[in-house]
Coordinates of C-alpha atoms in Angstrom, one line a residue:
Chain A
X241 CA 15.5 -7.1 -11.0
X242 CA 13.0 -5.6 -8.7
X243 CA 13.9 -2.4 -6.8
X244 CA 12.6 -3.9 -3.6
X245 CA 12.9 -7.6 -2.6
X246 CA 11.1 -9.0 0.4
X247 CA 11.6 -12.4 2.0
X248 CA 8.6 -14.2 0.7
X249 CA 7.5 -16.4 3.6
X250 CA 5.0 -17.5 4.6
X251 CA 6.1 -17.4 8.2
X252 CA 4.5 -19.4 11.0
X253 CA 5.6 -18.9 14.6
X254 CA 4.2 -19.7 18.0
X255 CA 2.7 -17.0 20.2
X256 CA 5.3 -15.1 22.1
X257 CA 8.1 -15.6 19.5
X258 CA 10.2 -12.8 18.1
X259 CA 9.6 -12.3 14.4
X260 CA 12.0 -10.8 11.9
X261 CA 10.8 -9.5 8.5
X262 CA 13.3 -8.3 6.0
X263 CA 13.7 -6.4 2.7
X264 CA 16.5 -5.4 0.5
X265 CA 16.6 -2.7 -2.1
X266 CA 18.7 -1.5 -4.9
X267 CA 17.8 2.2 -5.4
X268 CA 20.0 4.5 -3.3
X269 CA 17.5 7.3 -3.9
X270 CA 15.0 5.9 -1.5
X271 CA 14.4 8.4 1.3
X272 CA 11.9 6.9 3.6
X273 CA 11.3 3.4 4.7
X274 CA 7.9 2.1 5.8
X275 CA 6.3 -1.1 7.1
X276 CA 2.6 -1.7 6.5
X277 CA 0.4 -4.4 7.8
X278 CA -2.4 -5.7 5.6
X279 CA -5.1 -8.0 6.9
X280 CA -6.9 -10.2 4.4
X281 CA -9.2 -8.2 2.0
X282 CA -8.3 -4.9 3.7
X283 CA -6.1 -2.0 2.7
X284 CA -2.6 -1.6 4.1
X285 CA -2.1 0.1 7.5
X286 CA 1.0 2.0 8.3
X287 CA 3.0 0.5 11.2
X288 CA 6.2 2.4 11.2
X289 CA 8.4 4.7 9.1
X290 CA 11.9 5.9 9.3
X291 CA 14.3 7.9 7.2
X292 CA 17.7 7.2 8.6
X293 CA 19.9 4.2 9.4
X294 CA 19.5 2.8 12.8
X295 CA 16.6 1.5 14.9
X296 CA 13.2 2.9 15.7
X297 CA 11.0 1.4 18.3
X298 CA 7.3 1.6 18.9
X299 CA 5.9 -0.8 21.5
X300 CA 6.5 -4.4 20.4
X301 CA 7.7 -3.2 16.9
X302 CA 11.3 -2.2 16.0
X303 CA 12.2 -1.0 12.5
X304 CA 15.8 -1.2 11.5
X305 CA 17.5 0.4 8.5
X306 CA 21.0 -0.2 7.2
X307 CA 21.5 2.1 4.3
X308 CA 25.0 0.9 3.7
X309 CA 23.8 -2.6 3.1
X310 CA 20.5 -1.4 1.6
X311 CA 18.6 -3.7 4.1
X312 CA 15.7 -3.0 6.3
X313 CA 14.0 -5.2 8.9
X314 CA 10.9 -5.2 11.1
X315 CA 11.1 -7.0 14.4
X316 CA 8.0 -8.0 16.4
X317 CA 8.5 -9.0 20.0
X318 CA 6.1 -11.1 22.0
X319 CA 4.1 -11.9 18.8
X320 CA 0.3 -12.3 19.2
X321 CA -2.2 -14.1 17.1
X322 CA -3.6 -10.7 16.2
X323 CA -0.3 -9.9 14.5
X324 CA -1.2 -12.5 11.8
X325 CA -1.3 -10.6 8.6
X326 CA 0.7 -9.8 5.5
X327 CA 3.5 -7.3 6.1
X328 CA 4.7 -5.0 3.3
X329 CA 7.9 -3.0 3.3
X330 CA 7.8 0.2 1.2
X331 CA 10.3 2.8 0.2
X332 CA 9.6 6.3 -0.9
X333 CA 11.3 8.5 -3.4
X334 CA 10.3 10.8 -6.2
X335 CA 6.8 11.2 -5.0
X336 CA 5.8 7.6 -4.7
X337 CA 6.2 4.4 -2.8
X338 CA 7.6 1.1 -4.1
X339 CA 6.3 -1.9 -2.2
X340 CA 7.8 -5.3 -1.5
X341 CA 5.7 -8.3 -2.4
X342 CA 4.8 -8.9 1.3
X343 CA 5.4 -11.6 3.9
X344 CA 2.5 -13.5 5.3
X345 CA 2.8 -14.1 9.0
X346 CA 0.8 -16.5 11.1
X347 CA 1.1 -16.5 14.9
X348 CA -0.3 -19.6 16.4
X349 CA -1.8 -19.5 19.9
Chain B
X1482 CA -4.3 7.4 11.7
X1483 CA -6.4 9.1 9.1
X1484 CA -9.6 7.5 7.8
X1485 CA -10.1 6.7 4.1
X1486 CA -13.3 5.1 2.9
X1487 CA -13.9 3.3 -0.4
X1488 CA -17.2 2.4 -2.0
X1489 CA -18.3 -0.1 -3.0
X1490 CA -16.3 -2.7 -1.0
X1491 CA -17.0 -5.3 -3.6
X1492 CA -18.7 -5.4 -7.0
X1493 CA -19.5 -8.0 -9.6
X1494 CA -20.3 -6.9 -13.1
X1495 CA -20.7 -8.3 -16.6
X1496 CA -18.0 -7.9 -19.1
X1497 CA -18.3 -4.7 -21.1
X1498 CA -19.9 -2.6 -18.4
X1499 CA -18.2 0.3 -16.5
X1500 CA -17.6 0.4 -12.8
X1501 CA -17.0 3.5 -10.7
X1502 CA -15.1 3.2 -7.4
X1503 CA -15.3 6.1 -5.0
X1504 CA -12.6 7.0 -2.5
X1505 CA -13.0 9.6 0.3
X1506 CA -10.7 11.0 2.9
X1507 CA -12.9 11.6 5.9
X1508 CA -10.7 13.6 8.2
X1509 CA -8.0 15.4 6.2
X1510 CA -7.5 17.1 2.9
X1511 CA -4.9 15.9 0.4
X1512 CA -3.7 17.3 -2.9
X1513 CA -2.1 14.0 -3.9
X1514 CA -3.6 10.6 -4.1
X1515 CA -2.8 7.2 -5.6
X1516 CA -4.7 4.3 -7.1
X1517 CA -3.3 0.7 -6.8
X1518 CA -4.3 -2.7 -7.9
X1519 CA -3.4 -5.9 -6.1
X1520 CA -3.6 -9.4 -7.4
X1521 CA -3.9 -12.3 -4.9
X1522 CA -0.6 -12.9 -3.0
X1523 CA 1.1 -10.1 -4.8
X1524 CA 2.1 -6.6 -3.8
X1525 CA 0.4 -3.3 -4.6
X1526 CA 1.0 -2.1 -8.2
X1527 CA 0.7 1.6 -8.6
X1528 CA -1.7 2.5 -11.4
X1529 CA -1.7 6.3 -11.3
X1530 CA -0.9 9.4 -9.2
X1531 CA -3.2 12.3 -9.3
X1532 CA -3.1 15.8 -7.9
X1533 CA -6.3 17.7 -7.2
X1534 CA -7.3 19.8 -10.2
X1535 CA -4.9 18.3 -12.7
X1536 CA -4.7 15.2 -14.9
X1537 CA -3.6 11.9 -13.4
X1538 CA -0.1 10.6 -14.2
X1539 CA -0.4 6.9 -15.2
X1540 CA 2.3 4.3 -14.7
X1541 CA 3.7 2.5 -17.7
X1542 CA 1.4 -0.1 -19.0
X1543 CA -1.8 1.3 -17.5
X1544 CA -4.3 2.5 -20.1
X1545 CA -5.5 6.0 -19.2
X1546 CA -8.6 5.6 -21.4
X1547 CA -9.6 2.4 -19.6
X1548 CA -9.0 3.6 -16.0
X1549 CA -10.5 7.0 -15.7
X1550 CA -9.4 9.0 -12.6
X1551 CA -11.2 12.1 -11.4
X1552 CA -9.7 13.8 -8.4
X1553 CA -12.7 16.0 -7.9
X1554 CA -11.7 17.6 -4.6
X1555 CA -9.2 17.4 -1.8
X1556 CA -11.2 14.7 -0.2
X1557 CA -12.7 12.8 -3.1
X1558 CA -11.4 10.7 -6.0
X1559 CA -13.0 8.2 -8.3
X1560 CA -11.7 5.5 -10.5
X1561 CA -13.9 4.3 -13.3
X1562 CA -13.0 1.0 -15.0
X1563 CA -14.5 1.3 -18.5
X1564 CA -15.6 -1.6 -20.6
X1565 CA -14.4 -4.0 -17.9
X1566 CA -13.1 -7.4 -18.8
X1567 CA -12.4 -10.5 -16.7
X1568 CA -8.7 -9.7 -16.7
X1569 CA -9.6 -6.4 -14.9
X1570 CA -10.8 -8.5 -11.9
X1571 CA -8.6 -7.4 -9.0
X1572 CA -8.5 -5.6 -5.6
X1573 CA -8.3 -1.9 -6.2
X1574 CA -7.0 0.3 -3.4
X1575 CA -6.9 4.1 -3.1
X1576 CA -4.5 6.1 -1.0
X1577 CA -4.3 9.7 0.1
X1578 CA -1.0 11.4 0.8
X1579 CA -0.6 13.4 4.0
X1580 CA 2.2 15.9 4.0
X1581 CA 3.9 15.9 7.3
X1582 CA 6.1 18.9 6.6
X1583 CA 9.7 19.5 7.3
X1584 CA 11.6 16.7 9.0
X1585 CA 8.8 14.2 8.6
X1586 CA 7.9 11.6 6.1
X1587 CA 5.0 12.0 3.7
X1588 CA 2.5 9.4 4.9
X1589 CA 0.0 7.4 2.8
X1590 CA -3.3 6.5 4.2
X1591 CA -5.1 3.6 2.4
X1592 CA -8.7 2.9 1.8
X1593 CA -10.1 -0.6 2.7
X1594 CA -10.1 -1.6 -1.0
X1595 CA -12.7 -2.6 -3.6
X1596 CA -12.8 -6.2 -4.9
X1597 CA -13.9 -6.2 -8.5
X1598 CA -15.0 -9.3 -10.2
X1599 CA -15.8 -9.1 -13.9
X1600 CA -17.8 -12.1 -15.3

């Protein structure tokens, strides 16, 4: 069983939709929770990180962590075609990150 | 965010040759960095962690004699794929770790990746 499981997708939504991306994890030692965006043939780019249960908002993006359920989510409001990418969740402990497999999102104009 | 460069961005080589990939942090210094590989439609697989001035720590299943890592300075690291074979074809991504200090998360900044194709 993988330590981090991510909803595989792919996901296709119309422009302006609210997108929900989700990951579950099994390792209680994870300290920090991150979301990265990766465009095709590019390296990942950090979108958000958090280290406690609850919500963290940054513009159109909201990261949600529920440590009791070992569940994290990323919500994208008013999605744009430029949001089309692969989104990776990642969790940090013991000096390294463990990544989910990614969810590919397509936002159609 | 911080800027990390990787060179070359893509390389094609013959089986049996060695390929060196260079990773530079352009605007911050980092004692710790990571090398990943990524196969199509899969996530990042950590290959090794290195701290400047010491030997790299390789993940289980990664051959240290095949994937040579040199963390030469706080802003430069190289990965050399020795005697490359077609199964080594992949997307290789480096990452520098920025320490945010008390109360903040350690943040990884990734390079743009190098696509290696071994014929």
